[in-house]
Amino acid sequence: MKSSELHTEAEEDVIQTVEFYENCRSGLGELFFTCYVRARSLIEQFPDGAPRYSYNPNIRRISIEDFPYSIYYSSLEDKIFILAVIHDSRRPGFWLERLKPL
């Protein structure tokens, strides 16, 4: 099983989304975070299990259960690098500049 690491902006994506849902309804942010952790665990267990992202075949995308959000990640030799955790209606690929540090 590979460990995962978040891009600093992906970490901010998660924090902002948790805060947004928690402001909508008490406990909803916590539920989002639980579903996010579950999806991240699946990525760590099965890094090649999610479909490839159409704009870049080196990136994979997994949906977060019960929420319109997805995790975009790259499976590197020694770890999984999470690039973005974003709403499914966002402009595709806007976050691809996050690949530059890789």
A tleap script that builds the chain and sets N, CA, C and O, in Angstrom:
source leaprc.protein.ff14SB
mol = sequence {
  NMET LYS SER SER GLU LEU HIE THR GLU ALA
  GLU GLU ASP VAL ILE GLN THR VAL GLU PHE
  TYR GLU ASN CYS ARG SER GLY LEU GLY GLU
  LEU PHE PHE THR CYS TYR VAL ARG ALA ARG
  SER LEU ILE GLU GLN PHE PRO ASP GLY ALA
  PRO ARG TYR SER TYR ASN PRO ASN ILE ARG
  ARG ILE SER ILE GLU ASP PHE PRO TYR SER
  ILE TYR TYR SER SER LEU GLU ASP LYS ILE
  PHE ILE LEU ALA VAL ILE HIE ASP SER ARG
  ARG PRO GLY PHE TRP LEU GLU ARG LEU LYS
  PRO CLEU
}
set mol.1.N position { 0.845 -1.178 0.000 }
set mol.1.CA position { 0.000 0.000 0.000 }
set mol.1.C position { 0.893 1.244 0.000 }
set mol.1.O position { 1.812 1.358 0.811 }
set mol.2.N position { 0.616 2.162 -0.905 }
set mol.2.CA position { 1.372 3.407 -0.993 }
set mol.2.C position { 0.760 4.457 -0.072 }
set mol.2.O position { -0.449 4.469 0.164 }
set mol.3.N position { 1.605 5.326 0.437 }
set mol.3.CA position { 1.091 6.459 1.212 }
set mol.3.C position { 0.757 7.589 0.238 }
set mol.3.O position { 1.232 7.608 -0.897 }
set mol.4.N position { -0.059 8.518 0.696 }
set mol.4.CA position { -0.438 9.636 -0.160 }
set mol.4.C position { -0.005 10.953 0.462 }
set mol.4.O position { 0.107 11.090 1.680 }
set mol.5.N position { 0.232 11.906 -0.411 }
set mol.5.CA position { 0.650 13.249 -0.012 }
set mol.5.C position { -0.208 14.244 -0.786 }
set mol.5.O position { -0.527 14.020 -1.953 }
set mol.6.N position { -0.578 15.335 -0.137 }
set mol.6.CA position { -1.408 16.347 -0.785 }
set mol.6.C position { -0.576 17.539 -1.234 }
set mol.6.O position { 0.302 18.012 -0.512 }
set mol.7.N position { -0.867 18.010 -2.430 }
set mol.7.CA position { -0.360 19.301 -2.870 }
set mol.7.C position { -0.921 20.326 -1.891 }
set mol.7.O position { -2.032 20.144 -1.394 }
set mol.8.N position { -0.191 21.389 -1.601 }
set mol.8.CA position { -0.673 22.373 -0.621 }
set mol.8.C position { -2.020 22.964 -1.023 }
set mol.8.O position { -2.853 23.243 -0.160 }
set mol.9.N position { -2.243 23.157 -2.309 }
set mol.9.CA position { -3.530 23.687 -2.766 }
set mol.9.C position { -4.632 22.641 -2.645 }
set mol.9.O position { -5.790 23.000 -2.426 }
set mol.10.N position { -4.309 21.376 -2.779 }
set mol.10.CA position { -5.306 20.317 -2.581 }
set mol.10.C position { -5.723 20.263 -1.119 }
set mol.10.O position { -6.894 20.043 -0.808 }
set mol.11.N position { -4.766 20.464 -0.227 }
set mol.11.CA position { -5.088 20.513 1.200 }
set mol.11.C position { -6.044 21.672 1.474 }
set mol.11.O position { -6.990 21.535 2.251 }
set mol.12.N position { -5.795 22.799 0.841 }
set mol.12.CA position { -6.684 23.961 0.988 }
set mol.12.C position { -8.058 23.666 0.384 }
set mol.12.O position { -9.076 24.110 0.914 }
set mol.13.N position { -8.090 22.918 -0.723 }
set mol.13.CA position { -9.374 22.502 -1.312 }
set mol.13.C position { -10.220 21.769 -0.278 }
set mol.13.O position { -11.409 22.050 -0.125 }
set mol.14.N position { -9.602 20.834 0.427 }
set mol.14.CA position { -10.316 20.024 1.422 }
set mol.14.C position { -10.808 20.904 2.569 }
set mol.14.O position { -11.968 20.810 2.971 }
set mol.15.N position { -9.940 21.750 3.091 }
set mol.15.CA position { -10.310 22.612 4.219 }
set mol.15.C position { -11.479 23.519 3.849 }
set mol.15.O position { -12.438 23.638 4.612 }
set mol.16.N position { -11.404 24.153 2.692 }
set mol.16.CA position { -12.473 25.055 2.257 }
set mol.16.C position { -13.788 24.317 2.053 }
set mol.16.O position { -14.853 24.839 2.383 }
set mol.17.N position { -13.719 23.116 1.514 }
set mol.17.CA position { -14.942 22.350 1.275 }
set mol.17.C position { -15.577 21.903 2.584 }
set mol.17.O position { -16.797 21.969 2.733 }
set mol.18.N position { -14.770 21.453 3.525 }
set mol.18.CA position { -15.292 21.072 4.845 }
set mol.18.C position { -15.969 22.276 5.488 }
set mol.18.O position { -17.074 22.154 6.015 }
set mol.19.N position { -15.323 23.428 5.450 }
set mol.19.CA position { -15.898 24.642 6.042 }
set mol.19.C position { -17.193 25.039 5.346 }
set mol.19.O position { -18.159 25.429 6.002 }
set mol.20.N position { -17.215 24.941 4.015 }
set mol.20.CA position { -18.421 25.282 3.264 }
set mol.20.C position { -19.598 24.413 3.692 }
set mol.20.O position { -20.671 24.926 4.009 }
set mol.21.N position { -19.396 23.102 3.700 }
set mol.21.CA position { -20.486 22.197 4.067 }
set mol.21.C position { -20.882 22.342 5.530 }
set mol.21.O position { -22.059 22.207 5.866 }
set mol.22.N position { -19.932 22.609 6.391 }
set mol.22.CA position { -20.254 22.786 7.810 }
set mol.22.C position { -21.084 24.052 8.012 }
set mol.22.O position { -21.955 24.086 8.881 }
set mol.23.N position { -20.824 25.091 7.219 }
set mol.23.CA position { -21.622 26.315 7.287 }
set mol.23.C position { -23.020 26.109 6.725 }
set mol.23.O position { -23.960 26.798 7.121 }
set mol.24.N position { -23.158 25.163 5.803 }
set mol.24.CA position { -24.484 24.846 5.252 }
set mol.24.C position { -25.348 24.132 6.280 }
set mol.24.O position { -26.525 24.448 6.450 }
set mol.25.N position { -24.746 23.164 6.960 }
set mol.25.CA position { -25.477 22.394 7.978 }
set mol.25.C position { -24.476 21.738 8.918 }
set mol.25.O position { -23.493 21.137 8.484 }
set mol.26.N position { -24.740 21.861 10.182 }
set mol.26.CA position { -23.858 21.275 11.190 }
set mol.26.C position { -23.717 19.769 10.963 }
set mol.26.O position { -24.711 19.055 10.828 }
set mol.27.N position { -22.497 19.307 10.923 }
set mol.27.CA position { -22.215 17.887 10.722 }
set mol.27.C position { -21.968 17.509 9.276 }
set mol.27.O position { -21.405 16.449 9.001 }
set mol.28.N position { -22.383 18.366 8.341 }
set mol.28.CA position { -22.218 18.031 6.924 }
set mol.28.C position { -20.749 18.113 6.499 }
set mol.28.O position { -20.296 17.331 5.663 }
set mol.29.N position { -20.017 19.052 7.072 }
set mol.29.CA position { -18.583 19.137 6.787 }
set mol.29.C position { -17.853 17.899 7.264 }
set mol.29.O position { -16.955 17.393 6.591 }
set mol.30.N position { -18.246 17.415 8.435 }
set mol.30.CA position { -17.642 16.194 8.973 }
set mol.30.C position { -17.967 14.994 8.086 }
set mol.30.O position { -17.115 14.134 7.863 }
set mol.31.N position { -19.200 14.937 7.579 }
set mol.31.CA position { -19.585 13.849 6.681 }
set mol.31.C position { -18.766 13.903 5.390 }
set mol.31.O position { -18.303 12.873 4.901 }
set mol.32.N position { -18.591 15.111 4.839 }
set mol.32.CA position { -17.758 15.240 3.641 }
set mol.32.C position { -16.352 14.717 3.918 }
set mol.32.O position { -15.796 13.959 3.124 }
set mol.33.N position { -15.782 15.128 5.052 }
set mol.33.CA position { -14.416 14.715 5.372 }
set mol.33.C position { -14.317 13.198 5.514 }
set mol.33.O position { -13.337 12.598 5.073 }
set mol.34.N position { -15.314 12.581 6.121 }
set mol.34.CA position { -15.336 11.122 6.258 }
set mol.34.C position { -15.351 10.453 4.883 }
set mol.34.O position { -14.624 9.485 4.654 }
set mol.35.N position { -16.172 10.963 3.976 }
set mol.35.CA position { -16.245 10.399 2.621 }
set mol.35.C position { -14.943 10.639 1.857 }
set mol.35.O position { -14.502 9.784 1.088 }
set mol.36.N position { -14.335 11.794 2.071 }
set mol.36.CA position { -13.041 12.100 1.456 }
set mol.36.C position { -11.972 11.114 1.935 }
set mol.36.O position { -11.209 10.581 1.129 }
set mol.37.N position { -11.921 10.877 3.234 }
set mol.37.CA position { -10.936 9.948 3.804 }
set mol.37.C position { -11.152 8.543 3.245 }
set mol.37.O position { -10.187 7.833 2.964 }
set mol.38.N position { -12.395 8.146 3.085 }
set mol.38.CA position { -12.705 6.826 2.522 }
set mol.38.C position { -12.178 6.718 1.082 }
set mol.38.O position { -11.582 5.709 0.708 }
set mol.39.N position { -12.404 7.763 0.286 }
set mol.39.CA position { -11.917 7.755 -1.100 }
set mol.39.C position { -10.387 7.750 -1.138 }
set mol.39.O position { -9.782 7.059 -1.958 }
set mol.40.N position { -9.782 8.513 -0.261 }
set mol.40.CA position { -8.310 8.558 -0.200 }
set mol.40.C position { -7.745 7.194 0.191 }
set mol.40.O position { -6.709 6.779 -0.329 }
set mol.41.N position { -8.413 6.508 1.091 }
set mol.41.CA position { -7.989 5.167 1.489 }
set mol.41.C position { -8.059 4.197 0.310 }
set mol.41.O position { -7.174 3.359 0.139 }
set mol.42.N position { -9.111 4.311 -0.500 }
set mol.42.CA position { -9.227 3.464 -1.692 }
set mol.42.C position { -8.078 3.731 -2.659 }
set mol.42.O position { -7.527 2.804 -3.253 }
set mol.43.N position { -7.721 5.003 -2.811 }
set mol.43.CA position { -6.604 5.366 -3.688 }
set mol.43.C position { -5.317 4.717 -3.193 }
set mol.43.O position { -4.543 4.176 -3.983 }
set mol.44.N position { -5.091 4.774 -1.886 }
set mol.44.CA position { -3.866 4.204 -1.322 }
set mol.44.C position { -3.823 2.685 -1.474 }
set mol.44.O position { -2.754 2.111 -1.683 }
set mol.45.N position { -4.974 2.038 -1.370 }
set mol.45.CA position { -5.029 0.578 -1.501 }
set mol.45.C position { -4.946 0.123 -2.952 }
set mol.45.O position { -4.309 -0.882 -3.266 }
set mol.46.N position { -5.604 0.886 -3.841 }
set mol.46.CA position { -5.692 0.507 -5.258 }
set mol.46.C position { -5.347 1.714 -6.140 }
set mol.46.O position { -6.235 2.258 -6.796 }
set mol.47.N position { -4.091 2.138 -6.169 }
set mol.47.CA position { -3.732 3.365 -6.889 }
set mol.47.C position { -4.047 3.349 -8.384 }
set mol.47.O position { -4.248 4.405 -8.983 }
set mol.48.N position { -4.092 2.178 -8.984 }
set mol.48.CA position { -4.398 2.095 -10.412 }
set mol.48.C position { -5.859 1.751 -10.677 }
set mol.48.O position { -6.229 1.458 -11.814 }
set mol.49.N position { -6.685 1.783 -9.648 }
set mol.49.CA position { -8.081 1.371 -9.774 }
set mol.49.C position { -9.015 2.409 -10.354 }
set mol.49.O position { -10.069 2.056 -10.884 }
set mol.50.N position { -8.663 3.669 -10.269 }
set mol.50.CA position { -9.540 4.729 -10.777 }
set mol.50.C position { -9.241 4.991 -12.249 }
set mol.50.O position { -8.127 4.748 -12.713 }
set mol.51.N position { -10.237 5.487 -12.980 }
set mol.51.CA position { -10.006 5.767 -14.398 }
set mol.51.C position { -9.024 6.917 -14.611 }
set mol.51.O position { -8.883 7.803 -13.768 }
set mol.52.N position { -8.358 6.880 -15.745 }
set mol.52.CA position { -7.423 7.950 -16.103 }
set mol.52.C position { -8.211 9.205 -16.482 }
set mol.52.O position { -9.316 9.134 -17.020 }
set mol.53.N position { -7.614 10.338 -16.186 }
set mol.53.CA position { -8.212 11.635 -16.490 }
set mol.53.C position { -7.997 11.928 -17.971 }
set mol.53.O position { -6.881 11.793 -18.471 }
set mol.54.N position { -9.045 12.326 -18.671 }
set mol.54.CA position { -8.975 12.483 -20.125 }
set mol.54.C position { -7.992 13.563 -20.584 }
set mol.54.O position { -7.457 13.466 -21.688 }
set mol.55.N position { -7.746 14.570 -19.779 }
set mol.55.CA position { -6.841 15.648 -20.177 }
set mol.55.C position { -5.367 15.310 -19.947 }
set mol.55.O position { -4.483 15.964 -20.500 }
set mol.56.N position { -5.110 14.298 -19.138 }
set mol.56.CA position { -3.726 13.892 -18.861 }
set mol.56.C position { -3.748 12.438 -18.390 }
set mol.56.O position { -4.214 12.166 -17.283 }
set mol.57.N position { -3.259 11.503 -19.197 }
set mol.57.CA position { -3.346 10.083 -18.839 }
set mol.57.C position { -2.502 9.672 -17.632 }
set mol.57.O position { -2.648 8.554 -17.137 }
set mol.58.N position { -1.623 10.554 -17.151 }
set mol.58.CA position { -0.830 10.244 -15.958 }
set mol.58.C position { -1.578 10.557 -14.663 }
set mol.58.O position { -1.075 10.307 -13.568 }
set mol.59.N position { -2.769 11.098 -14.801 }
set mol.59.CA position { -3.581 11.481 -13.648 }
set mol.59.C position { -4.836 10.620 -13.632 }
set mol.59.O position { -5.396 10.282 -14.675 }
set mol.60.N position { -5.257 10.281 -12.438 }
set mol.60.CA position { -6.484 9.506 -12.261 }
set mol.60.C position { -7.475 10.315 -11.445 }
set mol.60.O position { -7.108 11.251 -10.735 }
set mol.61.N position { -8.750 9.927 -11.563 }
set mol.61.CA position { -9.827 10.654 -10.897 }
set mol.61.C position { -10.741 9.667 -10.189 }
set mol.61.O position { -11.168 8.668 -10.767 }
set mol.62.N position { -11.037 9.964 -8.920 }
set mol.62.CA position { -11.985 9.153 -8.172 }
set mol.62.C position { -13.035 10.084 -7.571 }
set mol.62.O position { -12.701 11.139 -7.030 }
set mol.63.N position { -14.287 9.695 -7.667 }
set mol.63.CA position { -15.376 10.489 -7.095 }
set mol.63.C position { -15.455 10.269 -5.592 }
set mol.63.O position { -15.141 9.193 -5.085 }
set mol.64.N position { -15.880 11.312 -4.896 }
set mol.64.CA position { -16.111 11.217 -3.460 }
set mol.64.C position { -17.581 10.875 -3.265 }
set mol.64.O position { -18.465 11.629 -3.670 }
set mol.65.N position { -17.827 9.744 -2.646 }
set mol.65.CA position { -19.174 9.224 -2.452 }
set mol.65.C position { -20.082 10.253 -1.777 }
set mol.65.O position { -19.679 10.917 -0.822 }
set mol.66.N position { -21.307 10.375 -2.284 }
set mol.66.CA position { -22.365 11.231 -1.733 }
set mol.66.C position { -22.141 12.726 -1.928 }
set mol.66.O position { -22.963 13.523 -1.475 }
set mol.67.N position { -21.064 13.131 -2.582 }
set mol.67.CA position { -20.786 14.547 -2.806 }
set mol.67.C position { -20.331 14.746 -4.249 }
set mol.67.O position { -19.715 13.852 -4.829 }
set mol.68.N position { -20.627 15.910 -4.838 }
set mol.68.CA position { -20.225 16.163 -6.228 }
set mol.68.C position { -18.776 16.649 -6.329 }
set mol.68.O position { -18.493 17.673 -6.950 }
set mol.69.N position { -17.884 15.908 -5.718 }
set mol.69.CA position { -16.459 16.247 -5.687 }
set mol.69.C position { -15.637 15.054 -6.144 }
set mol.69.O position { -16.054 13.902 -6.021 }
set mol.70.N position { -14.457 15.358 -6.676 }
set mol.70.CA position { -13.536 14.311 -7.113 }
set mol.70.C position { -12.131 14.616 -6.625 }
set mol.70.O position { -11.763 15.768 -6.394 }
set mol.71.N position { -11.361 13.552 -6.475 }
set mol.71.CA position { -9.949 13.651 -6.132 }
set mol.71.C position { -9.159 13.326 -7.396 }
set mol.71.O position { -9.381 12.294 -8.030 }
set mol.72.N position { -8.238 14.213 -7.752 }
set mol.72.CA position { -7.360 14.005 -8.896 }
set mol.72.C position { -5.964 13.736 -8.354 }
set mol.72.O position { -5.450 14.497 -7.535 }
set mol.73.N position { -5.355 12.649 -8.814 }
set mol.73.CA position { -4.074 12.247 -8.245 }
set mol.73.C position { -3.183 11.587 -9.286 }
set mol.73.O position { -3.631 11.167 -10.353 }
set mol.74.N position { -1.907 11.512 -8.933 }
set mol.74.CA position { -0.922 10.834 -9.763 }
set mol.74.C position { -0.228 9.785 -8.905 }
set mol.74.O position { 0.199 10.069 -7.786 }
set mol.75.N position { -0.120 8.585 -9.430 }
set mol.75.CA position { 0.554 7.509 -8.714 }
set mol.75.C position { 2.018 7.497 -9.134 }
set mol.75.O position { 2.363 7.096 -10.246 }
set mol.76.N position { 2.868 7.946 -8.218 }
set mol.76.CA position { 4.303 7.981 -8.472 }
set mol.76.C position { 4.926 6.670 -8.015 }
set mol.76.O position { 4.237 5.809 -7.468 }
set mol.77.N position { 6.208 6.520 -8.236 }
set mol.77.CA position { 6.880 5.266 -7.894 }
set mol.77.C position { 6.774 4.930 -6.407 }
set mol.77.O position { 6.527 3.781 -6.042 }
set mol.78.N position { 6.959 5.932 -5.556 }
set mol.78.CA position { 7.011 5.676 -4.117 }
set mol.78.C position { 5.823 6.205 -3.322 }
set mol.78.O position { 5.706 5.917 -2.131 }
set mol.79.N position { 4.941 6.974 -3.957 }
set mol.79.CA position { 3.803 7.552 -3.243 }
set mol.79.C position { 2.710 7.962 -4.221 }
set mol.79.O position { 2.877 7.898 -5.439 }
set mol.80.N position { 1.604 8.377 -3.657 }
set mol.80.CA position { 0.494 8.923 -4.427 }
set mol.80.C position { 0.458 10.413 -4.124 }
set mol.80.O position { 0.475 10.822 -2.963 }
set mol.81.N position { 0.406 11.217 -5.176 }
set mol.81.CA position { 0.387 12.665 -4.992 }
set mol.81.C position { -0.983 13.192 -5.392 }
set mol.81.O position { -1.370 13.115 -6.558 }
set mol.82.N position { -1.715 13.728 -4.420 }
set mol.82.CA position { -3.054 14.264 -4.669 }
set mol.82.C position { -2.913 15.716 -5.110 }
set mol.82.O position { -2.384 16.557 -4.382 }
set mol.83.N position { -3.397 15.988 -6.312 }
set mol.83.CA position { -3.250 17.306 -6.920 }
set mol.83.C position { -4.415 18.234 -6.636 }
set mol.83.O position { -4.222 19.439 -6.480 }
set mol.84.N position { -5.624 17.688 -6.565 }
set mol.84.CA position { -6.803 18.535 -6.400 }
set mol.84.C position { -7.956 17.736 -5.814 }
set mol.84.O position { -8.092 16.534 -6.044 }
set mol.85.N position { -8.778 18.438 -5.053 }
set mol.85.CA position { -10.038 17.898 -4.526 }
set mol.85.C position { -11.065 18.972 -4.850 }
set mol.85.O position { -11.195 19.956 -4.123 }
set mol.86.N position { -11.802 18.776 -5.956 }
set mol.86.CA position { -12.623 19.869 -6.465 }
set mol.86.C position { -14.031 19.428 -6.842 }
set mol.86.O position { -14.307 18.250 -7.072 }
set mol.87.N position { -14.906 20.425 -6.896 }
set mol.87.CA position { -16.296 20.214 -7.286 }
set mol.87.C position { -16.338 19.785 -8.749 }
set mol.87.O position { -15.574 20.282 -9.576 }
set mol.88.N position { -17.225 18.871 -9.050 }
set mol.88.CA position { -17.298 18.310 -10.402 }
set mol.88.C position { -17.739 19.317 -11.464 }
set mol.88.O position { -17.553 19.074 -12.656 }
set mol.89.N position { -18.322 20.446 -11.046 }
set mol.89.CA position { -18.767 21.429 -12.035 }
set mol.89.C position { -17.690 22.462 -12.374 }
set mol.89.O position { -17.907 23.317 -13.233 }
set mol.90.N position { -16.543 22.395 -11.717 }
set mol.90.CA position { -15.459 23.349 -12.006 }
set mol.90.C position { -14.917 23.123 -13.413 }
set mol.90.O position { -15.018 22.026 -13.964 }
set mol.91.N position { -14.348 24.165 -13.977 }
set mol.91.CA position { -13.767 24.090 -15.314 }
set mol.91.C position { -12.708 22.984 -15.349 }
set mol.91.O position { -11.781 22.987 -14.538 }
set mol.92.N position { -12.843 22.049 -16.275 }
set mol.92.CA position { -11.891 20.934 -16.331 }
set mol.92.C position { -10.452 21.413 -16.504 }
set mol.92.O position { -10.160 22.289 -17.318 }
set mol.93.N position { -9.581 20.824 -15.729 }
set mol.93.CA position { -8.159 21.047 -15.895 }
set mol.93.C position { -7.601 22.355 -15.381 }
set mol.93.O position { -6.416 22.624 -15.576 }
set mol.94.N position { -8.416 23.191 -14.725 }
set mol.94.CA position { -7.906 24.485 -14.269 }
set mol.94.C position { -6.732 24.319 -13.297 }
set mol.94.O position { -5.904 25.218 -13.157 }
set mol.95.N position { -6.672 23.194 -12.649 }
set mol.95.CA position { -5.672 22.931 -11.614 }
set mol.95.C position { -4.414 22.247 -12.165 }
set mol.95.O position { -3.511 21.917 -11.397 }
set mol.96.N position { -4.344 22.033 -13.468 }
set mol.96.CA position { -3.214 21.293 -14.047 }
set mol.96.C position { -1.861 21.972 -13.824 }
set mol.96.O position { -0.823 21.316 -13.907 }
set mol.97.N position { -1.860 23.286 -13.540 }
set mol.97.CA position { -0.584 23.949 -13.253 }
set mol.97.C position { 0.039 23.415 -11.969 }
set mol.97.O position { 1.224 23.638 -11.721 }
set mol.98.N position { -0.734 22.722 -11.160 }
set mol.98.CA position { -0.209 22.111 -9.939 }
set mol.98.C position { 0.760 20.964 -10.251 }
set mol.98.O position { 1.464 20.487 -9.361 }
set mol.99.N position { 0.796 20.531 -11.490 }
set mol.99.CA position { 1.722 19.470 -11.902 }
set mol.99.C position { 3.163 19.962 -11.987 }
set mol.99.O position { 4.087 19.150 -11.944 }
set mol.100.N position { 3.373 21.249 -12.105 }
set mol.100.CA position { 4.719 21.793 -12.331 }
set mol.100.C position { 5.749 21.340 -11.305 }
set mol.100.O position { 6.884 21.057 -11.690 }
set mol.101.N position { 5.408 21.255 -9.994 }
set mol.101.CA position { 6.430 20.792 -9.045 }
set mol.101.C position { 6.817 19.322 -9.213 }
set mol.101.O position { 7.872 18.908 -8.734 }
set mol.102.N position { 5.990 18.538 -9.878 }
set mol.102.CA position { 6.306 17.124 -10.076 }
set mol.102.C position { 7.373 17.035 -11.128 }
set mol.102.O position { 7.810 15.937 -11.473 }
savepdb mol mol.pdb
quit
